[in-house]
Amino acid sequence: MPEDPGRDRAVDALRAFAILGVVLGHWLVTAFVADGWGGDLHVTSPLKTMPGLTPITWIFQTLALFFLVGGYSAAKGLRPGEPWGRRMRRRLTRFARPLPVLALTWALVAALLWWAGFSASGIRTLIELVLSPLWFLCVYVALTALTPLIAAAWNRLGLRGAALLVGATAALDLGRFPLGAPGWTGWATVLTAWLVPFYLGVGWAGGALRSRRAGFALLGGGATGAALLVLFAGYPASMVGVPGAATSNLSPPTLAAVAFGLAQTGLAVLLHGPLTRWTRHARVWSPIRAANRSAMTIFLWHQTALLTVTVAALAAFGSLRGLHSAPDQPEWIVERLPWLLVSGIALAAIRALVDGGSERPGRPVRESARKNVRGTNSISDPYISRGVS
């Protein structure tokens, strides 16, 4: 199928990097300690025993990039006069379609593991690891549904809207930490924090944040803010949760996570030009295009791939170094690396089995519809300013 000439390959490259970050991040910082076949499978993290690995989280925690490109794509996908329900079906069918297959697969896997003698707590641990990343979809669906309103807010407020969201997150953290507000109040930051990069992505789609000055301001300001919060305000240095830690920057997201996301946004803006030139090469664009077409499959099934390797190897060979051993020594990192390759092969096999074209583009868009889409690229279009979906 001919490719849309208006497609922004740099944004697709950022999405592919975000996917790679999530996958490798989970595979590196999630460790399993097995008591033997049928026993409990304990989950821990090398970050707990080797805090020197914390900088890894600064590389592989890429959720802000996901929401940034999500806001960009959602804004580009707005069409004049399209009913809200139709837009939601068009945008979210690709996300919803693979979920029943995942649920059915794990129902069968759980039954087989129970029959094979695996402990109930071990099965529960596996299922929780598979389901835990799905919170992202809930937030993404909510923000996608609100895109017309978010675009209208950008038209009215511009960057002031992002400042208000950062301020709201700061206020919630202030209430939760120094002022002793109930812990559940902090979960409001799931919306305020991740709305920041999504909101900036909407503005980016309309032509904002295109200058190097904007990129450096976001990168420098975000990185400085995150560093100050870690050094002087008691926020964790790790940008992912660490088992046993009193505070996590992700559950729920904190002001430090927002600052870190602003830095990632600035870096994305600065890399847009180089990525555009880089992706003109076929050998570069081909894997990026494939990753984007299977983005949801990779996201939903990457933990399943790791767990398949973990459980299958345990059944066949018993406890293995780097896969079932405690991550309490630096050599564990070296022992872990080959298992990343094996898990990658398992994920490729799962993708071949379950993808089935569900994420591949359908029929070519008619020229009239394509013109409508291109006509909405500017967030200053009147119908977006009115918030009409």
Coordinates of C-alpha atoms in Angstrom, one line a residue:
M1 CA 0.0 0.0 0.0
P2 CA 1.4 3.5 -0.9
E3 CA 2.5 5.4 2.2
D4 CA 0.9 8.6 3.2
P5 CA 3.4 11.3 2.0
G6 CA 2.3 13.5 4.8
R7 CA 3.4 11.0 7.5
D8 CA 6.0 12.3 9.9
R9 CA 8.7 9.7 10.1
A10 CA 10.5 11.3 12.9
V11 CA 7.5 10.9 15.2
D12 CA 7.2 7.3 14.1
A13 CA 10.9 6.9 15.1
L14 CA 10.3 8.4 18.5
R15 CA 7.4 6.0 19.0
A16 CA 9.6 3.1 18.1
F17 CA 12.3 4.3 20.5
A18 CA 9.6 4.6 23.2
I19 CA 8.5 1.1 22.6
L20 CA 12.1 -0.2 22.8
G21 CA 12.6 1.7 26.0
V22 CA 9.6 0.1 27.7
V23 CA 10.5 -3.4 26.6
L24 CA 14.1 -3.3 27.5
G25 CA 13.4 -1.4 30.7
H26 CA 10.9 -4.0 31.9
W27 CA 13.2 -6.9 30.9
L28 CA 16.2 -5.4 32.6
V29 CA 14.7 -4.2 35.9
T30 CA 12.3 -7.2 36.4
A31 CA 14.1 -10.2 38.0
F32 CA 12.6 -13.5 39.0
V33 CA 13.8 -15.7 41.8
A34 CA 12.5 -19.2 41.6
D35 CA 12.1 -21.7 44.4
G36 CA 12.0 -24.5 41.9
W37 CA 9.2 -25.8 39.7
G38 CA 5.8 -25.4 41.3
G39 CA 7.1 -23.1 44.0
D40 CA 6.7 -19.4 44.4
L41 CA 8.2 -17.1 41.8
H42 CA 9.4 -14.0 43.6
V43 CA 9.7 -10.7 41.7
T44 CA 12.5 -8.3 42.6
S45 CA 14.6 -5.7 40.9
P46 CA 18.4 -5.2 40.5
L47 CA 17.7 -1.5 41.4
K48 CA 16.9 -2.7 44.9
T49 CA 20.2 -4.3 45.5
M50 CA 22.4 -2.3 43.1
P51 CA 21.3 1.4 43.3
G52 CA 24.3 2.2 41.0
L53 CA 22.1 1.0 38.1
T54 CA 19.7 3.9 38.6
P55 CA 20.9 5.8 35.5
I56 CA 19.5 2.9 33.4
T57 CA 16.0 4.2 34.3
W58 CA 16.9 7.6 32.8
I59 CA 17.4 5.9 29.5
F60 CA 14.6 3.3 29.4
Q61 CA 11.8 5.2 31.2
T62 CA 10.1 6.5 28.0
L63 CA 6.5 7.0 29.0
A64 CA 6.5 10.7 28.4
L65 CA 7.6 10.0 24.8
F66 CA 4.6 7.7 24.4
F67 CA 2.2 10.4 25.5
L68 CA 4.0 13.1 23.5
V69 CA 3.6 11.2 20.2
G70 CA 0.2 10.1 21.3
G71 CA -1.0 13.7 21.6
Y72 CA 0.7 14.5 18.3
S73 CA -1.0 11.7 16.5
A74 CA -4.4 12.3 18.1
A75 CA -4.3 16.0 17.1
K76 CA -3.3 15.1 13.5
G77 CA -6.2 12.6 13.4
L78 CA -8.9 15.2 14.2
R79 CA -11.4 15.6 11.3
P80 CA -13.9 18.4 10.8
G81 CA -17.4 17.5 11.9
E82 CA -16.6 13.8 12.7
P83 CA -18.9 12.5 15.5
W84 CA -17.1 11.7 18.7
G85 CA -18.2 8.1 18.7
R86 CA -16.9 7.5 15.2
R87 CA -13.6 9.1 16.0
M88 CA -13.2 7.0 19.1
R89 CA -13.9 3.8 17.1
R90 CA -11.5 4.8 14.4
R91 CA -8.7 5.7 16.9
L92 CA -9.1 2.9 19.4
T93 CA -10.1 -0.2 17.4
R94 CA -6.5 -1.0 16.9
F95 CA -5.9 -0.9 20.7
A96 CA -8.9 -2.9 21.7
R97 CA -8.7 -5.7 19.2
P98 CA -5.7 -7.5 20.7
L99 CA -7.0 -7.5 24.3
P100 CA -9.4 -10.5 24.1
V101 CA -6.7 -12.6 22.6
L102 CA -4.3 -11.7 25.5
A103 CA -7.0 -12.4 28.1
L104 CA -8.0 -15.8 26.6
T105 CA -4.4 -16.8 26.2
W106 CA -3.6 -16.1 29.9
A107 CA -6.7 -17.8 31.1
L108 CA -5.5 -21.0 29.3
V109 CA -2.0 -20.5 30.5
A110 CA -3.1 -20.1 34.1
A111 CA -5.2 -23.3 33.9
L112 CA -2.3 -25.2 32.4
L113 CA 0.2 -24.0 35.1
W114 CA -2.3 -24.9 37.8
W115 CA -2.7 -28.4 36.4
A116 CA 1.1 -28.7 36.1
G117 CA 1.5 -27.9 39.8
F118 CA 2.5 -24.3 39.8
S119 CA 1.6 -22.5 43.0
A120 CA -1.4 -20.1 43.1
S121 CA 0.8 -17.3 44.3
G122 CA 3.3 -17.9 41.4
I123 CA 0.5 -17.8 38.9
R124 CA -0.9 -14.6 40.4
T125 CA 2.6 -13.0 40.2
L126 CA 2.8 -13.9 36.4
I127 CA -0.7 -12.5 35.7
E128 CA 0.0 -9.3 37.6
L129 CA 3.1 -8.7 35.6
V130 CA 1.3 -9.1 32.3
L131 CA -1.7 -6.9 33.4
S132 CA 0.3 -4.2 35.2
P133 CA 1.4 -2.2 32.0
L134 CA -2.3 -2.0 30.9
W135 CA -2.9 1.0 33.1
F136 CA -1.2 3.0 30.3
L137 CA -4.0 2.1 27.9
C138 CA -6.7 3.4 30.3
V139 CA -4.9 6.8 30.6
Y140 CA -4.3 6.9 26.8
V141 CA -7.9 6.1 26.0
A142 CA -9.1 8.9 28.3
L143 CA -6.7 11.5 26.8
T144 CA -7.6 10.4 23.3
A145 CA -11.3 10.9 24.1
L146 CA -10.5 14.4 25.4
T147 CA -8.3 15.4 22.4
P148 CA -10.8 18.0 20.9
L149 CA -11.0 19.7 24.3
I150 CA -7.2 19.5 24.8
A151 CA -6.7 21.0 21.4
A152 CA -9.2 23.8 22.2
A153 CA -7.3 24.4 25.5
W154 CA -4.0 24.7 23.6
N155 CA -5.5 27.3 21.3
R156 CA -6.7 29.3 24.3
L157 CA -3.8 28.9 26.7
G158 CA -0.8 27.7 24.7
L159 CA 2.2 26.9 26.9
R160 CA 0.4 28.4 29.9
G161 CA -1.8 25.3 29.9
A162 CA 1.3 23.1 30.4
A163 CA 2.4 25.4 33.2
L164 CA -1.0 25.0 34.9
L165 CA -0.8 21.2 34.7
V166 CA 2.8 21.2 36.1
G167 CA 1.5 23.4 38.9
A168 CA -1.5 21.1 39.6
T169 CA 1.0 18.1 39.9
A170 CA 3.2 20.2 42.2
A171 CA 0.2 21.0 44.4
L172 CA -0.9 17.4 44.6
D173 CA 2.7 16.4 45.6
L174 CA 2.8 19.2 48.2
G175 CA -0.4 17.9 49.7
R176 CA 0.7 14.2 49.6
F177 CA 4.2 14.6 51.0
P178 CA 4.9 17.7 53.3
L179 CA 1.2 18.3 54.2
G180 CA 0.3 14.7 54.9
A181 CA -2.9 14.5 52.7
P182 CA -4.3 11.0 52.2
G183 CA -2.2 8.9 49.8
W184 CA -5.0 8.3 47.4
T185 CA -5.1 12.0 46.5
G186 CA -1.8 11.5 44.7
W187 CA -3.4 9.3 42.1
A188 CA -4.9 12.4 40.5
T189 CA -1.4 13.0 39.1
V190 CA -2.0 10.1 36.7
L191 CA -4.1 12.5 34.8
T192 CA -2.3 15.8 35.4
A193 CA 1.2 14.4 34.9
W194 CA 0.7 12.4 31.7
L195 CA -1.5 15.1 30.3
V196 CA 1.6 17.4 30.2
P197 CA 3.4 15.6 27.4
F198 CA 0.1 14.7 25.6
Y199 CA -0.9 18.4 25.7
L200 CA 2.5 19.4 24.4
G201 CA 2.2 16.8 21.6
V202 CA -1.1 18.4 20.6
G203 CA 0.6 21.8 20.4
W204 CA 3.6 20.2 18.5
A205 CA 1.2 18.9 15.9
G206 CA 0.0 22.4 15.3
G207 CA 3.4 23.8 14.7
A208 CA 4.5 24.9 18.2
L209 CA 7.8 23.8 19.8
R210 CA 9.5 23.6 16.4
S211 CA 12.5 25.8 17.2
R212 CA 15.8 24.7 18.7
R213 CA 15.3 27.4 21.4
A214 CA 12.1 25.7 22.5
G215 CA 13.8 22.3 22.5
F216 CA 16.8 23.5 24.6
A217 CA 14.5 25.3 27.0
L218 CA 12.4 22.2 27.6
L219 CA 15.5 19.9 27.9
G220 CA 17.5 22.2 30.1
G221 CA 14.5 23.3 32.3
G222 CA 13.2 19.8 32.7
A223 CA 16.6 18.2 33.4
T224 CA 17.4 21.0 35.9
G225 CA 14.1 20.7 37.6
A226 CA 14.3 16.9 37.9
A227 CA 17.9 17.1 39.3
L228 CA 16.9 19.8 41.9
L229 CA 13.9 17.7 43.0
V230 CA 16.0 14.6 43.5
L231 CA 18.9 16.4 45.2
F232 CA 17.0 18.8 47.5
A233 CA 13.4 17.7 47.7
G234 CA 13.7 14.0 48.5
Y235 CA 12.4 12.6 45.3
P236 CA 13.8 9.2 44.2
A237 CA 16.6 9.3 41.6
S238 CA 15.1 6.2 39.9
M239 CA 12.4 7.1 37.3
V240 CA 10.8 3.7 37.8
G241 CA 9.5 2.1 41.0
V242 CA 11.9 0.2 43.2
P243 CA 10.5 -2.7 45.3
G244 CA 10.5 -1.7 49.0
A245 CA 11.1 2.0 48.4
A246 CA 8.9 4.4 50.3
T247 CA 8.2 6.6 47.2
S248 CA 7.9 5.8 43.5
N249 CA 8.1 8.4 40.7
L250 CA 5.6 6.4 38.7
S251 CA 3.0 5.0 41.1
P252 CA 1.6 7.6 41.0
P253 CA 3.7 9.9 38.9
T254 CA 5.4 12.7 40.7
L255 CA 6.6 16.2 39.9
A256 CA 10.0 14.7 39.3
A257 CA 8.5 12.4 36.6
V258 CA 6.9 15.5 35.0
A259 CA 10.2 17.4 34.9
F260 CA 11.9 14.3 33.5
G261 CA 9.2 14.1 30.8
L262 CA 9.7 17.8 29.9
A263 CA 13.4 17.0 29.4
Q264 CA 12.5 14.1 27.1
T265 CA 10.1 16.3 25.2
G266 CA 12.8 18.9 24.6
L267 CA 15.2 16.2 23.4
A268 CA 12.5 14.9 21.0
V269 CA 12.0 18.4 19.6
L270 CA 15.8 18.7 19.1
L271 CA 16.0 15.3 17.4
H272 CA 13.1 15.8 15.0
G273 CA 15.3 17.2 12.2
P274 CA 18.1 14.6 12.5
L275 CA 15.5 11.8 12.8
T276 CA 13.7 13.0 9.7
R277 CA 16.9 12.8 7.7
W278 CA 17.9 9.5 9.2
T279 CA 14.6 7.8 8.4
R280 CA 14.9 8.6 4.7
H281 CA 17.2 5.6 4.5
A282 CA 15.3 2.4 3.7
R283 CA 17.3 0.2 6.0
V284 CA 16.5 2.6 8.9
W285 CA 12.9 3.2 8.0
S286 CA 12.0 -0.5 7.5
P287 CA 12.3 -1.6 11.2
I288 CA 10.8 1.6 12.5
R289 CA 7.8 1.1 10.2
A290 CA 7.5 -2.5 11.3
A291 CA 7.7 -1.5 15.0
N292 CA 4.9 1.1 14.5
R293 CA 2.6 -1.3 12.7
S294 CA 3.0 -3.8 15.6
A295 CA 3.3 -1.3 18.4
M296 CA 0.3 -2.5 20.4
T297 CA 1.2 -6.2 19.9
I298 CA 4.7 -5.5 21.2
F299 CA 3.4 -3.5 24.2
L300 CA 0.8 -6.0 25.2
W301 CA 2.9 -9.2 24.7
H302 CA 6.4 -8.2 25.7
Q303 CA 5.9 -9.3 29.3
T304 CA 4.4 -12.6 28.1
A305 CA 7.5 -13.2 26.0
L306 CA 9.8 -12.7 29.0
L307 CA 7.6 -14.9 31.2
T308 CA 7.4 -17.6 28.5
V309 CA 11.2 -17.8 28.5
T310 CA 11.3 -17.7 32.3
V311 CA 8.8 -20.5 32.9
A312 CA 9.8 -22.7 30.0
A313 CA 13.5 -22.6 31.0
L314 CA 12.6 -23.3 34.6
A315 CA 10.6 -26.4 33.6
A316 CA 13.3 -27.7 31.2
F317 CA 16.5 -26.9 33.0
G318 CA 15.7 -25.7 36.5
S319 CA 17.0 -22.4 37.9
L320 CA 19.4 -20.6 35.6
R321 CA 21.8 -17.7 36.2
G322 CA 20.6 -14.4 35.0
L323 CA 17.0 -15.6 34.6
H324 CA 16.0 -17.1 37.9
S325 CA 18.9 -15.9 40.2
A326 CA 18.8 -13.0 42.6
P327 CA 20.1 -9.8 41.1
D328 CA 22.5 -9.1 43.9
Q329 CA 25.9 -9.0 42.2
P330 CA 27.2 -6.9 39.2
E331 CA 27.8 -10.0 37.2
W332 CA 24.0 -10.6 37.1
I333 CA 23.8 -7.8 34.4
V334 CA 26.2 -9.7 32.2
E335 CA 24.3 -13.0 32.8
R336 CA 21.0 -11.2 32.0
L337 CA 22.0 -9.9 28.6
P338 CA 21.7 -13.2 26.6
W339 CA 18.2 -13.7 28.0
L340 CA 17.2 -10.4 26.5
L341 CA 18.1 -11.8 23.1
V342 CA 16.1 -15.0 23.8
S343 CA 13.1 -13.0 25.0
G344 CA 13.4 -10.9 21.9
I345 CA 13.2 -14.0 19.7
A346 CA 10.2 -15.2 21.8
L347 CA 8.5 -11.8 21.3
A348 CA 9.1 -12.0 17.5
A349 CA 7.5 -15.4 17.4
I350 CA 4.5 -14.3 19.4
R351 CA 4.1 -11.2 17.1
A352 CA 4.1 -13.5 14.1
L353 CA 1.4 -15.7 15.7
V354 CA -1.0 -13.0 17.1
D355 CA -0.5 -9.9 14.9
G356 CA -2.4 -11.3 12.0
G357 CA -2.6 -7.9 10.3
S358 CA -4.7 -6.4 13.1
E359 CA -2.5 -3.4 13.3
R360 CA -1.7 -3.0 9.6
P361 CA -3.3 -0.3 7.7
G362 CA -6.6 -1.0 6.0
R363 CA -7.9 0.3 2.7
P364 CA -6.3 3.4 1.3
V365 CA -7.9 6.6 2.5
R366 CA -9.8 8.4 -0.2
E367 CA -8.3 11.6 -1.5
S368 CA -11.1 13.7 -0.1
A369 CA -10.7 12.2 3.4
R370 CA -6.9 12.6 3.1
K371 CA -7.4 16.3 2.4
N372 CA -9.5 16.6 5.4
V373 CA -6.9 15.1 7.6
R374 CA -4.2 17.3 6.2
G375 CA -6.4 20.3 6.7
T376 CA -6.5 19.7 10.4
N377 CA -2.7 19.7 10.9
S378 CA -2.9 23.2 12.3
I379 CA -4.3 23.4 15.8
S380 CA -5.5 26.9 15.0
D381 CA -8.2 25.6 12.6
P382 CA -11.6 27.1 13.7
Y383 CA -13.3 23.7 14.3
I384 CA -10.5 22.7 16.7
S385 CA -10.6 26.0 18.5
R386 CA -14.3 25.4 19.2
G387 CA -13.6 22.0 20.5
V388 CA -15.8 20.2 18.0
S389 CA -14.9 16.6 17.4

